[in-house]
Tab-separated table of C-alpha atoms and ligand atoms in Angstrom:
chain	number	residue	atom	x	y	z
A	177	UNK	CA	-5.889	6.318	0.851
A	178	UNK	CA	-8.608	7.137	3.348
A	179	UNK	CA	-9.085	4.992	6.456
A	180	UNK	CA	-11.810	2.328	6.461
A	181	UNK	CA	-15.167	3.223	8.025
A	182	UNK	CA	-15.449	2.362	11.711
A	183	UNK	CA	-16.887	-1.011	12.683
A	184	UNK	CA	-20.220	-1.021	14.492
A	185	UNK	CA	-20.125	0.296	18.064
A	186	UNK	CA	-19.732	-2.269	20.844
A	187	UNK	CA	-23.052	-2.586	22.700
A	188	UNK	CA	-22.883	-0.946	26.121
A	189	UNK	CA	-26.366	-1.341	27.620
A	190	UNK	CA	-27.895	1.212	29.954
A	191	UNK	CA	-30.313	-0.426	32.431
A	192	UNK	CA	-32.466	2.716	32.450
A	193	UNK	CA	-33.365	2.201	28.785
A	194	UNK	CA	-35.718	-0.253	27.064
A	195	UNK	CA	-34.235	-3.508	25.765
A	196	UNK	CA	-36.000	-3.265	22.431
A	197	UNK	CA	-37.247	-0.463	20.167
A	198	UNK	CA	-39.628	-0.678	17.224
A	199	UNK	CA	-38.537	1.564	14.382
A	200	UNK	CA	-41.492	3.068	12.508
A	201	UNK	CA	-39.895	3.687	9.119
A	202	UNK	CA	-41.340	6.758	7.385
A	203	UNK	CA	-38.943	7.162	4.448
A	204	UNK	CA	-41.240	6.014	1.642
A	205	UNK	CA	-44.045	8.323	2.808
A	206	UNK	CA	-42.774	11.264	4.879
A	207	UNK	CA	-39.367	11.121	3.208
A	208	UNK	CA	-40.305	10.883	-0.447
A	209	UNK	CA	-43.225	13.293	0.026
A	210	UNK	CA	-40.673	15.941	0.946
A	211	UNK	CA	-38.133	15.192	-1.784
A	212	UNK	CA	-38.178	17.351	-4.877
A	213	UNK	CA	-37.831	14.398	-7.252
A	214	UNK	CA	-40.803	12.210	-8.117
A	215	UNK	CA	-39.622	8.608	-7.820
A	216	UNK	CA	-41.059	6.029	-10.261
A	217	UNK	CA	-43.435	3.535	-8.680
A	218	UNK	CA	-41.241	0.516	-9.439
A	219	UNK	CA	-38.314	2.194	-7.645
A	220	UNK	CA	-40.523	2.861	-4.606
A	221	UNK	CA	-41.710	-0.727	-4.554
A	222	UNK	CA	-38.163	-2.061	-4.726
A	223	UNK	CA	-37.059	0.403	-2.026
A	224	UNK	CA	-39.786	-0.818	0.332
A	225	UNK	CA	-38.774	-4.421	-0.348
A	226	UNK	CA	-35.151	-3.539	0.409
A	227	UNK	CA	-36.231	-1.884	3.677
A	228	UNK	CA	-38.187	-5.003	4.630
A	229	UNK	CA	-35.196	-7.198	3.697
A	230	UNK	CA	-33.095	-5.109	6.094
A	231	UNK	CA	-35.454	-6.146	8.897
A	232	UNK	CA	-37.786	-3.163	9.229
A	233	UNK	CA	-41.211	-4.442	10.308
A	234	UNK	CA	-43.220	-1.195	10.152
A	235	UNK	CA	-42.863	0.780	6.938
A	236	UNK	CA	-45.204	3.695	6.266
A	237	UNK	CA	-45.689	3.097	2.579
A	238	UNK	CA	-47.633	5.993	1.105
A	239	UNK	CA	-50.393	8.532	1.575
A	240	UNK	CA	-53.839	8.626	-0.015
A	241	UNK	CA	-53.709	12.344	-0.601
A	242	UNK	CA	-55.067	14.158	-3.602
A	243	UNK	CA	-52.671	13.364	-6.465
A	244	UNK	CA	-52.616	16.994	-7.606
A	245	UNK	CA	-51.662	18.159	-4.102
A	246	UNK	CA	-48.750	15.752	-3.581
A	247	UNK	CA	-47.493	14.494	-6.949
A	248	UNK	CA	-44.685	12.552	-5.189
A	249	UNK	CA	-47.325	10.155	-3.787
A	250	UNK	CA	-49.852	10.237	-6.621
A	251	UNK	CA	-49.174	6.562	-7.387
A	252	UNK	CA	-50.604	5.064	-4.164
A	253	UNK	CA	-53.086	2.833	-6.030
A	254	UNK	CA	-50.335	1.615	-8.342
A	255	UNK	CA	-47.844	1.044	-5.507
A	256	UNK	CA	-50.086	-0.922	-3.149
A	257	UNK	CA	-50.498	-4.158	-5.150
A	258	UNK	CA	-46.716	-4.286	-5.603
A	259	UNK	CA	-46.391	-4.742	-1.806
A	260	UNK	CA	-48.722	-7.741	-1.599
A	261	UNK	CA	-45.818	-10.154	-1.040
A	262	UNK	CA	-44.840	-8.518	2.282
A	263	UNK	CA	-47.430	-10.091	4.601
A	264	UNK	CA	-45.199	-10.030	7.700
A	265	UNK	CA	-44.578	-6.294	7.432
A	266	UNK	CA	-46.876	-3.617	8.815
A	267	UNK	CA	-47.512	-1.127	5.996
A	268	UNK	CA	-49.504	1.794	7.356
A	269	UNK	CA	-50.680	4.516	4.977
A	270	UNK	CA	-51.624	8.106	5.701
A	271	UNK	CA	-55.225	9.105	5.007
A	272	UNK	CA	-55.919	12.853	5.093
A	273	UNK	CA	-59.709	12.566	5.124
A	274	UNK	CA	-62.721	10.289	4.477
A	275	UNK	CA	-62.004	10.120	0.747
A	276	UNK	CA	-58.448	8.965	1.447
A	277	UNK	CA	-59.759	6.319	3.833
A	278	UNK	CA	-62.177	5.045	1.160
A	279	UNK	CA	-59.279	4.626	-1.253
A	280	UNK	CA	-57.141	2.865	1.363
A	281	UNK	CA	-59.892	0.484	2.500
A	282	UNK	CA	-60.773	-0.367	-1.104
A	283	UNK	CA	-57.202	-1.591	-1.588
A	284	UNK	CA	-57.134	-3.606	1.630
A	285	UNK	CA	-54.789	-1.337	3.610
A	286	UNK	CA	-54.598	-2.783	7.140
A	287	UNK	CA	-53.307	0.219	9.112
A	288	UNK	CA	-53.800	3.935	8.581
A	289	UNK	CA	-52.696	7.230	10.076
A	290	UNK	CA	-54.235	10.687	10.318
A	291	UNK	CA	-52.175	13.860	10.486
A	292	UNK	CA	-53.406	16.381	13.057
A	293	UNK	CA	-51.939	19.717	14.049
A	294	UNK	CA	-51.549	20.960	17.602
A	295	UNK	CA	-51.405	24.612	16.529
A	296	UNK	CA	-54.069	26.729	14.848
A	297	UNK	CA	-51.605	28.278	12.393
A	298	UNK	CA	-50.408	24.945	11.009
A	299	UNK	CA	-53.915	23.457	11.047
A	300	UNK	CA	-55.070	26.316	8.831
A	301	UNK	CA	-51.960	26.226	6.622
A	302	UNK	CA	-51.849	22.458	6.169
A	303	UNK	CA	-55.441	21.319	6.660
A	304	UNK	CA	-57.352	24.482	5.750
A	305	UNK	CA	-59.380	24.506	8.970
A	306	UNK	CA	-59.083	25.051	12.721
A	307	UNK	CA	-57.712	22.435	15.114
A	308	UNK	CA	-61.239	21.634	16.334
A	309	UNK	CA	-62.662	21.435	12.811
A	310	UNK	CA	-59.834	19.147	11.697
A	311	UNK	CA	-60.406	16.827	14.667
A	312	UNK	CA	-64.125	16.820	13.812
A	313	UNK	CA	-63.153	15.839	10.268
A	314	UNK	CA	-61.018	12.963	11.582
A	315	UNK	CA	-63.715	11.608	13.927
A	316	UNK	CA	-65.677	9.618	11.305
A	317	UNK	CA	-62.426	8.562	9.616
A	318	UNK	CA	-61.113	7.001	12.834
A	319	UNK	CA	-64.478	5.420	13.637
A	320	UNK	CA	-64.896	3.850	10.206
A	321	UNK	CA	-61.332	2.571	10.162
A	322	UNK	CA	-61.511	0.998	13.617
A	323	UNK	CA	-64.946	-0.477	12.804
A	324	UNK	CA	-63.261	-2.121	9.803
A	325	UNK	CA	-60.572	-3.553	12.097
A	326	UNK	CA	-57.968	-1.091	10.834
A	327	UNK	CA	-55.989	0.553	13.658
A	328	UNK	CA	-55.316	4.280	13.377
A	329	UNK	CA	-52.154	6.140	14.314
A	330	UNK	CA	-52.647	9.800	15.144
A	331	UNK	CA	-49.845	12.153	14.179
A	332	UNK	CA	-49.545	15.343	16.200
A	333	UNK	CA	-47.534	17.924	14.321
A	334	UNK	CA	-45.935	21.026	15.870
A	335	UNK	CA	-45.714	19.519	19.364
A	336	UNK	CA	-42.852	21.762	20.460
A	337	UNK	CA	-42.619	24.829	18.272
A	338	UNK	CA	-44.513	26.380	15.411
A	339	UNK	CA	-42.997	28.730	12.816
A	340	UNK	CA	-45.834	31.259	13.263
A	341	UNK	CA	-46.666	30.853	16.949
A	342	UNK	CA	-43.276	30.070	18.526
A	343	UNK	CA	-43.107	27.763	21.511
A	344	UNK	CA	-46.161	25.530	21.810
A	345	UNK	CA	-47.717	25.290	25.305
A	346	UNK	CA	-47.587	21.724	26.650
A	347	UNK	CA	-51.262	21.726	27.771
A	348	UNK	CA	-52.278	22.263	24.138
A	349	UNK	CA	-50.396	19.169	23.060
A	350	UNK	CA	-51.973	17.176	25.879
A	351	UNK	CA	-55.453	18.378	24.860
A	352	UNK	CA	-55.034	17.332	21.214
A	353	UNK	CA	-53.508	14.014	22.274
A	354	UNK	CA	-56.518	13.369	24.516
A	355	UNK	CA	-58.926	14.174	21.689
A	356	UNK	CA	-57.175	11.821	19.254
A	357	UNK	CA	-57.211	8.968	21.775
A	358	UNK	CA	-60.876	9.650	22.554
A	359	UNK	CA	-61.628	9.440	18.822
A	360	UNK	CA	-60.159	5.929	18.914
A	361	UNK	CA	-56.552	6.278	17.777
A	362	UNK	CA	-54.459	3.302	18.878
A	363	UNK	CA	-51.126	5.130	18.915
A	364	UNK	CA	-49.954	8.735	18.843
A	365	UNK	CA	-46.806	10.013	17.194
A	366	UNK	CA	-45.460	13.227	18.701
A	367	UNK	CA	-43.953	15.281	15.888
A	368	UNK	CA	-41.311	17.952	16.246
A	369	UNK	CA	-42.148	19.260	12.810
A	370	UNK	CA	-39.625	22.116	12.753
A	371	UNK	CA	-36.996	20.360	14.858
A	372	UNK	CA	-36.834	22.848	17.730
A	373	UNK	CA	-37.300	20.446	20.659
A	374	UNK	CA	-34.539	19.915	23.197
A	375	UNK	CA	-34.322	16.949	25.598
A	376	UNK	CA	-35.660	18.685	28.712
A	377	UNK	CA	-38.717	19.808	26.817
A	378	UNK	CA	-39.275	16.271	25.538
A	379	UNK	CA	-39.205	14.914	29.088
A	380	UNK	CA	-41.556	17.682	30.276
A	381	UNK	CA	-44.082	16.877	27.524
A	382	UNK	CA	-43.940	13.128	28.186
A	383	UNK	CA	-44.389	13.740	31.914
A	384	UNK	CA	-47.413	15.985	31.277
A	385	UNK	CA	-48.942	13.340	29.006
A	386	UNK	CA	-48.278	10.721	31.689
A	387	UNK	CA	-49.998	12.909	34.283
A	388	UNK	CA	-52.999	13.055	31.922
A	389	UNK	CA	-53.106	9.247	31.814
A	390	UNK	CA	-51.372	8.895	28.430
A	391	UNK	CA	-48.508	6.485	29.001
A	392	UNK	CA	-45.385	5.898	26.960
A	393	UNK	CA	-46.752	2.579	25.646
A	394	UNK	CA	-49.227	4.494	23.454
A	395	UNK	CA	-46.693	7.002	22.202
A	396	UNK	CA	-44.151	7.228	19.417
A	397	UNK	CA	-41.733	10.087	18.845
A	398	UNK	CA	-41.030	11.752	15.505
A	399	UNK	CA	-38.038	14.051	15.707
A	400	UNK	CA	-36.487	16.224	13.055
A	401	UNK	CA	-32.784	16.971	13.054
A	402	UNK	CA	-33.063	20.566	11.847
A	403	UNK	CA	-31.016	21.837	14.816
A	404	UNK	CA	-29.073	18.613	15.431
A	405	UNK	CA	-31.222	17.579	18.402
A	406	UNK	CA	-33.050	14.519	17.066
A	407	UNK	CA	-30.890	11.832	18.691
A	408	UNK	CA	-30.609	13.670	22.002
A	409	UNK	CA	-34.389	14.039	22.024
A	410	UNK	CA	-34.820	10.373	21.131
A	411	UNK	CA	-32.605	9.353	24.037
A	412	UNK	CA	-34.704	11.481	26.398
A	413	UNK	CA	-37.853	9.738	25.130
A	414	UNK	CA	-36.296	6.270	25.531
A	415	UNK	CA	-35.334	7.141	29.077
A	416	UNK	CA	-38.979	7.979	29.683
A	417	UNK	CA	-40.052	4.565	28.381
A	418	UNK	CA	-41.041	5.284	24.788
A	419	UNK	CA	-40.225	2.245	22.610
A	420	UNK	CA	-41.513	3.327	19.178
A	421	UNK	CA	-39.339	5.756	17.231
A	422	UNK	CA	-40.086	7.213	13.797
A	423	UNK	CA	-37.156	7.587	11.426
A	424	UNK	CA	-36.509	7.936	7.700
A	425	UNK	CA	-34.079	5.654	5.863
A	426	UNK	CA	-31.065	7.595	4.652
A	427	UNK	CA	-32.599	10.762	6.134
A	428	UNK	CA	-34.998	10.991	3.177
A	429	UNK	CA	-36.984	14.192	3.217
A	430	UNK	CA	-34.166	15.957	4.980
A	431	UNK	CA	-31.985	16.607	1.976
A	432	UNK	CA	-29.921	19.716	2.730
A	433	UNK	CA	-30.051	20.624	-0.971
A	434	UNK	CA	-33.846	20.590	-1.182
A	435	UNK	CA	-35.805	23.722	-0.471
A	436	UNK	CA	-38.443	21.649	1.307
A	437	UNK	CA	-35.912	20.093	3.702
A	438	UNK	CA	-37.637	18.934	6.858
A	439	UNK	CA	-34.735	17.161	8.525
A	440	UNK	CA	-36.213	13.749	9.288
A	441	UNK	CA	-34.057	11.760	11.695
A	442	UNK	CA	-32.128	9.218	9.586
A	443	UNK	CA	-32.884	5.606	10.481
A	444	UNK	CA	-29.202	4.682	10.160
A	445	UNK	CA	-28.177	7.384	12.654
A	446	UNK	CA	-30.824	6.094	15.071
A	447	UNK	CA	-29.672	2.488	14.611
A	448	UNK	CA	-26.041	3.431	15.254
A	449	UNK	CA	-26.996	4.879	18.631
A	450	UNK	CA	-29.348	2.021	19.520
A	451	UNK	CA	-26.693	-0.535	18.593
A	452	UNK	CA	-24.229	1.253	20.874
A	453	UNK	CA	-26.763	1.101	23.699
A	454	UNK	CA	-27.370	-2.615	23.115
A	455	UNK	CA	-31.031	-1.964	22.219
A	456	UNK	CA	-32.501	-4.569	19.886
A	457	UNK	CA	-34.339	-3.452	16.732
A	458	UNK	CA	-34.083	-6.477	14.452
A	459	UNK	CA	-32.739	-4.236	11.686
A	460	UNK	CA	-29.471	-4.944	9.850
A	461	UNK	CA	-27.647	-1.624	9.588
A	462	UNK	CA	-25.440	-2.664	6.656
A	463	UNK	CA	-28.379	-3.783	4.553
A	464	UNK	CA	-30.318	-0.665	5.412
A	465	UNK	CA	-27.369	1.551	4.505
A	466	UNK	CA	-27.100	-0.274	1.156
A	467	UNK	CA	-30.809	0.373	0.509
A	468	UNK	CA	-30.389	4.075	1.307
A	469	UNK	CA	-27.324	4.390	-0.928
A	470	UNK	CA	-29.324	2.734	-3.693
A	471	UNK	CA	-32.124	5.279	-3.237
A	472	UNK	CA	-29.668	8.194	-3.026
A	473	UNK	CA	-28.313	7.170	-6.439
A	474	UNK	CA	-31.870	7.219	-7.812
A	475	UNK	CA	-32.379	10.690	-6.357
A	476	UNK	CA	-29.055	11.829	-7.763
A	477	UNK	CA	-27.633	13.239	-4.555
A	478	UNK	CA	-25.852	12.001	-1.414
A	479	UNK	CA	-27.750	10.790	1.629
A	480	UNK	CA	-28.018	13.385	4.404
A	481	UNK	CA	-27.507	10.616	6.992
A	482	UNK	CA	-24.205	11.002	8.837
A	483	UNK	CA	-23.991	7.240	9.349
A	484	UNK	CA	-24.625	6.476	5.672
A	485	UNK	CA	-21.995	9.000	4.606
A	486	UNK	CA	-19.441	7.741	7.125
A	487	UNK	CA	-20.061	4.173	5.983
A	488	UNK	CA	-19.608	4.961	2.288
A	489	UNK	CA	-17.264	7.974	2.096
A	490	UNK	CA	-16.627	7.342	-1.602
A	491	UNK	CA	-20.288	8.169	-2.333
A	492	UNK	CA	-20.616	11.117	0.022
B	134	MG	MG1	-41.076	13.934	9.410
């Protein structure tokens, strides 16, 4: 007989850290986009409802990308009406361009996000144009969205390292962040797309952004656990005053058995740490873990989240 899973950690607050954190759940979008399996729309809708039932209040639901480019999210139009009974939940959607924004606005999406790259190599690989040209492309998207009363989150990918260019200079990140805010983005999410950040580098970037007048209240962090640094980096960001953290339920999109593994920080692993620090999130870890186990069964493989696996060793 194996021992029972540990009970939740006893909260031991640290006065240097925020009292409350908002989890920006990215599993249904960033997670499922990077899973090999294409999940049926009714399963996605139920998953998002289960995430909301667990107490998540910001759930990035889908992306209005070209269906032939990202078949995992080709059902955005079909999914959206199935979420109409979640009025208290923020359900941002990614829009890659003006066409994506048209589709989102036509459905009544109330929050959107654009996905920018800090590095030229990734801008060309992912967006097919230079950093400047991609920001020019986003300008009318952000303007039209904000004019329609729809706030825009700006993702910055490759904020720390880039697979082609190596370490990314901090001033470049600051410059792209400035541009996105000047376009009208309400919030920026700093992405460690290949998971190479370490805590000192996180603090250095946040300090440089602060020096440029971009405070922690406008920033979210989006860490990947590729090298096991996501929670350490998150703690560094919390210490700096960041209170919005992106995470993916069950570690979706970070499946170690998928070729496209990106290593999203698992929401359960984040919640375990936050609970131990006495930081409020409003999320029920047990219910979230149950939702992630349910999704793992649909995907036919165990959750990559350490906390999920420790909580349900019989399914790991
Ligand atoms: Mg991610």
